[in-house]
Amino acid sequence: MKFSTDRESLLRALQLVTGVVERRQTLPVLSNLLFVAKDGALAITGTDLEVELIAQISDGIEITQDGEATIPARKLADIWRSLPDDASVKVEASGDKAIVRSGRSRFTLATLPAADFPRVENSPGDLEFSLPQKALRKLIDQVSFSMAQQDVRYFLNGMLLEVTPQLIRTVATDGHRLAMATLTDAGGGNDRSQAIVPRKGVLELGRLLDNEEGDVTVQLSSNHLRVTQGTFTLTTKLVDGKFPDYEKVVPKDAGRAIIGDRESMKQAFARASILSNEKYRGVRLIVDGELMTIQANNPEQEEAEEVIPVDYEGDRLEIGFNVSYLQDVLSVLGTEQVQISVSDANSSALIEGMGNDDAVYVVMPMRL
């Protein structure tokens, strides 16, 4: 295999595909990227057996000899990144060695047999639809922070993707909070389809979508999700499990509404959180009339208090929350005003942006 190119033509592809590769691997070949040169194009594949990313590159590349090889991912990416911006590069692989040449630089890397590189099965999708990549990126960004990490309830370590003929919805929860984002006037299929995308697949998909114009194609099968964006194809296995009934979690009778300026709330929570308990991160909200008092303290007997104006009609309310959960929600809401609705001091809070119903958040209260 021989090809020549310039640094820029392969830089983004190498960085994205290398991101899929885990640092610690059970199979040595999984630390490598698979390069396949044929028909004037180069395909670069990285996988960890759960997520696979393939980059197809034909622009700015010249194939002088077809072939395939696996090259160490991180070493090659580090070499590529460290080359001068306008560098031209030649790569040649034969036997168990790959040689990278650029100017007066020469690097020899050990390769492994391409035949040993595992491929994700290419099963046809049961459901296929397209949507703007900006829209899919937004659906992911609005909920991904609520995914659980290494929870024994493995089905929470990911994001629910739900597709109906009328809408596309993403939901994530870690048992203490829930995030739900909906894209209406989009969708596919004839009925309701659900899939749990694993945490790593969600994060890699978020990195792949670059907020540029253009659509992505999504294929959903019983055990795989495949997303094609331009020259990239990301395939991830799905989590085999049943996601909780999220509709039962969203409060229906949260009658007490606290409305305030999102940026003022966000800054007040950030300041109060400095003196909250580092382990439990609890803050107390006291809402009375048109003022909300935010109180925090820690085992060192230190205290913080913030007072901000709000719109609130109702009896005095005192309720506790994990301040990090509130900060996460306020960071992704895009509206100027935010509404926090509760029914009483022991009920979950429903948080949403005023005048924007495409995302809602549920946060469980804390006893302080």
Coordinates of C-alpha atoms in Angstrom, one line a residue, residues 92-342:
E92 CA 4.1 3.2 2.5
A93 CA 3.2 -0.1 4.1
S94 CA 4.6 -3.6 3.3
G95 CA 5.3 -6.7 5.4
D96 CA 5.1 -5.8 9.1
K97 CA 6.3 -2.1 8.7
A98 CA 4.7 1.2 7.7
I99 CA 7.0 4.1 6.7
V100 CA 5.8 7.7 7.0
R101 CA 7.9 10.3 5.1
S102 CA 7.5 14.1 5.2
G103 CA 10.3 16.4 4.1
R104 CA 13.5 15.2 6.0
S105 CA 11.4 13.3 8.6
R106 CA 11.0 9.6 8.4
F107 CA 9.1 7.3 10.8
T108 CA 8.9 3.5 10.8
L109 CA 6.0 2.0 12.6
A110 CA 5.2 -1.7 13.3
T111 CA 2.0 -3.0 11.7
L112 CA -0.2 -6.0 12.4
P113 CA -2.0 -8.2 9.8
A114 CA -5.1 -6.5 8.3
A115 CA -6.8 -9.9 8.2
D116 CA -6.9 -9.8 12.0
F117 CA -8.8 -6.5 12.2
P118 CA -12.4 -7.0 13.3
R119 CA -15.3 -5.6 11.2
V120 CA -18.7 -4.7 12.5
E121 CA -21.4 -6.7 10.7
N122 CA -23.0 -4.8 7.9
S123 CA -26.7 -5.6 8.5
P124 CA -29.4 -3.7 6.7
G125 CA -31.3 -1.1 8.8
D126 CA -34.9 -1.7 9.7
L127 CA -35.5 2.1 9.7
E128 CA -33.8 4.8 7.8
F129 CA -34.3 8.6 7.9
S130 CA -32.4 11.8 7.3
L131 CA -32.3 15.1 9.3
P132 CA -30.0 18.2 9.5
Q133 CA -26.8 17.4 11.4
K134 CA -27.4 20.6 13.4
A135 CA -30.7 19.2 14.6
L136 CA -29.2 15.8 15.6
R137 CA -26.3 17.6 17.4
K138 CA -28.8 19.7 19.4
L139 CA -30.8 16.6 20.3
I140 CA -27.7 15.0 21.7
D141 CA -26.3 18.1 23.4
Q142 CA -29.6 18.8 25.2
V143 CA -29.6 15.4 27.0
S144 CA -26.2 13.7 27.0
F145 CA -25.1 15.2 30.4
S146 CA -27.8 13.3 32.1
M147 CA -26.5 9.8 31.0
A148 CA -25.4 7.6 33.9
Q149 CA -21.7 6.6 34.1
Q150 CA -20.9 2.9 35.0
D151 CA -24.3 2.4 36.7
V152 CA -25.2 -1.2 37.5
R153 CA -28.5 -0.5 35.7
Y154 CA -26.6 -0.8 32.4
F155 CA -29.5 0.5 30.3
L156 CA -29.0 3.9 32.0
N157 CA -25.4 4.2 30.7
G158 CA -26.6 5.6 27.4
M159 CA -29.3 7.6 25.6
L160 CA -32.7 6.5 24.4
L161 CA -33.4 7.4 20.8
E162 CA -37.1 7.2 19.9
V163 CA -38.4 7.6 16.4
T164 CA -42.1 7.9 15.4
P165 CA -43.6 9.0 12.1
Q166 CA -44.1 12.5 13.7
L167 CA -41.0 13.1 15.8
I168 CA -37.5 12.2 16.9
R169 CA -36.8 12.2 20.7
T170 CA -33.8 11.7 22.9
V171 CA -34.0 10.9 26.6
A172 CA -31.3 10.3 29.2
T173 CA -31.5 9.7 32.9
D174 CA -29.1 8.6 35.7
G175 CA -32.0 8.0 38.2
H176 CA -31.6 11.4 39.9
R177 CA -32.5 13.6 36.9
L178 CA -34.0 13.2 33.5
A179 CA -33.5 15.1 30.2
M180 CA -35.8 14.9 27.2
A181 CA -35.4 16.7 23.9
T182 CA -37.9 16.5 21.0
L183 CA -37.7 17.3 17.3
T184 CA -41.1 17.6 15.8
D185 CA -42.1 17.5 12.1
A186 CA -39.4 14.9 11.6
G187 CA -39.2 11.1 12.0
G188 CA -39.7 8.0 10.0
G189 CA -41.2 4.5 9.9
N190 CA -44.7 3.5 10.5
D191 CA -44.7 3.1 14.2
R192 CA -42.7 3.8 17.4
S193 CA -39.1 2.6 17.4
Q194 CA -36.8 2.8 20.4
A195 CA -33.1 2.1 20.8
I196 CA -30.6 2.7 23.6
V197 CA -27.4 4.1 22.3
P198 CA -24.4 3.4 24.6
R199 CA -22.6 6.3 26.3
K200 CA -19.5 6.0 24.1
G201 CA -21.5 5.9 20.9
V202 CA -23.3 9.1 22.0
L203 CA -20.1 10.9 22.8
E204 CA -18.3 9.9 19.6
L205 CA -21.4 10.9 17.6
G206 CA -21.4 14.3 19.3
R207 CA -17.7 14.8 18.2
L208 CA -18.5 13.8 14.7
L209 CA -21.3 16.2 14.1
D210 CA -19.6 19.5 13.4
N211 CA -22.6 21.9 13.3
E212 CA -22.1 22.6 9.6
E213 CA -24.9 22.6 7.1
G214 CA -26.0 19.4 5.5
D215 CA -28.0 16.3 6.5
V216 CA -27.0 13.1 8.2
T217 CA -28.5 9.7 7.4
V218 CA -29.5 7.5 10.3
Q219 CA -30.1 3.7 10.0
L220 CA -31.6 1.8 12.9
S221 CA -31.6 -2.0 13.1
S222 CA -32.4 -4.4 16.0
N223 CA -28.8 -4.2 17.4
H224 CA -27.0 -1.4 15.6
L225 CA -27.2 2.3 14.9
R226 CA -25.4 3.6 11.8
V227 CA -25.0 7.4 11.2
T228 CA -23.5 8.7 7.9
Q229 CA -22.2 12.2 7.8
G230 CA -20.4 13.2 4.6
T231 CA -17.4 10.9 4.3
F232 CA -17.8 9.5 7.8
T233 CA -19.8 6.4 8.9
L234 CA -20.2 5.7 12.6
T235 CA -21.7 2.4 13.7
T236 CA -22.4 1.6 17.3
K237 CA -23.9 -1.5 18.9
L238 CA -27.1 -0.8 20.9
V239 CA -27.6 -1.6 24.6
D240 CA -29.8 -4.7 25.0
G241 CA -32.3 -3.6 27.7
K242 CA -35.5 -1.8 28.4
F243 CA -35.4 1.9 29.1
P244 CA -37.6 3.2 32.0
D245 CA -41.0 4.7 31.0
Y246 CA -39.8 8.3 31.0
E247 CA -43.3 9.7 30.5
K248 CA -44.2 8.6 34.1
V249 CA -41.3 10.5 35.5
V250 CA -42.3 13.9 34.0
P251 CA -44.5 15.7 36.6
K252 CA -48.0 16.5 35.4
D253 CA -49.3 18.4 38.4
A254 CA -46.4 20.8 39.2
G255 CA -48.6 23.8 40.0
R256 CA -46.1 26.2 41.6
A257 CA -44.0 27.9 39.0
I258 CA -40.8 29.9 39.7
I259 CA -39.8 32.1 36.7
G260 CA -36.5 33.8 36.6
D261 CA -33.7 35.1 34.4
R262 CA -31.6 32.1 33.3
E263 CA -28.2 33.9 33.3
S264 CA -28.8 35.4 36.8
M265 CA -29.8 32.0 38.2
K266 CA -26.8 30.3 36.5
Q267 CA -24.4 32.8 38.0
A268 CA -26.0 32.7 41.5
F269 CA -25.9 28.9 41.5
A270 CA -22.2 28.9 40.4
R271 CA -21.2 31.3 43.3
A272 CA -23.3 29.4 45.9
S273 CA -21.9 26.1 44.8
I274 CA -18.3 27.2 45.8
L275 CA -19.3 26.6 49.5
S276 CA -21.6 23.6 49.1
N277 CA -20.7 20.2 50.4
E278 CA -18.1 18.8 47.9
K279 CA -19.6 15.3 48.1
Y280 CA -23.4 16.0 48.1
R281 CA -23.4 19.4 46.4
G282 CA -26.7 20.4 48.1
V283 CA -28.2 23.9 48.0
R284 CA -31.5 25.1 49.6
L285 CA -33.9 27.2 47.6
I286 CA -36.3 29.4 49.6
V287 CA -38.9 31.1 47.5
D288 CA -41.1 33.8 49.1
G289 CA -42.9 36.5 47.2
E290 CA -40.7 37.8 44.4
L291 CA -37.4 36.7 45.8
M292 CA -35.5 33.4 45.7
T293 CA -32.8 32.8 48.3
I294 CA -30.1 30.2 47.5
Q295 CA -28.3 28.9 50.6
A296 CA -25.3 26.5 50.7
N297 CA -23.0 25.3 53.5
N298 CA -20.3 22.7 54.1
P299 CA -18.9 20.7 57.0
E300 CA -16.3 23.4 57.6
Q301 CA -19.3 25.6 58.8
E302 CA -18.8 27.9 55.8
E303 CA -22.0 29.4 54.2
A304 CA -23.1 31.2 51.0
E305 CA -26.3 33.0 50.4
E306 CA -27.5 34.5 47.1
V307 CA -30.8 36.4 46.6
I308 CA -32.3 36.9 43.1
P309 CA -35.6 38.3 41.9
V310 CA -38.2 35.8 40.5
D311 CA -41.9 35.7 39.5
Y312 CA -43.7 33.4 41.9
E313 CA -47.3 33.3 43.2
G314 CA -47.9 30.9 46.1
D315 CA -47.0 30.0 49.6
R316 CA -43.5 30.1 50.9
L317 CA -41.5 27.2 49.4
E318 CA -38.3 25.6 50.7
I319 CA -36.7 22.8 48.7
G320 CA -33.2 21.3 48.3
F321 CA -31.4 20.2 45.1
N322 CA -28.0 19.0 43.9
V323 CA -26.6 22.3 42.5
S324 CA -24.6 20.6 39.8
Y325 CA -27.8 19.2 38.3
L326 CA -29.4 22.7 38.2
Q327 CA -26.2 24.1 36.6
D328 CA -26.1 21.4 33.9
V329 CA -29.7 22.2 32.9
L330 CA -29.2 26.0 32.8
S331 CA -26.1 25.6 30.7
V332 CA -28.0 23.9 27.9
L333 CA -31.2 25.9 27.9
G334 CA -31.1 28.5 25.2
T335 CA -33.9 30.8 26.4
E336 CA -33.5 34.0 28.4
Q337 CA -36.2 33.0 31.0
V338 CA -36.4 29.7 32.7
Q339 CA -39.3 28.1 34.6
I340 CA -38.9 25.7 37.5
S341 CA -42.2 24.0 38.5
V342 CA -42.9 21.9 41.6

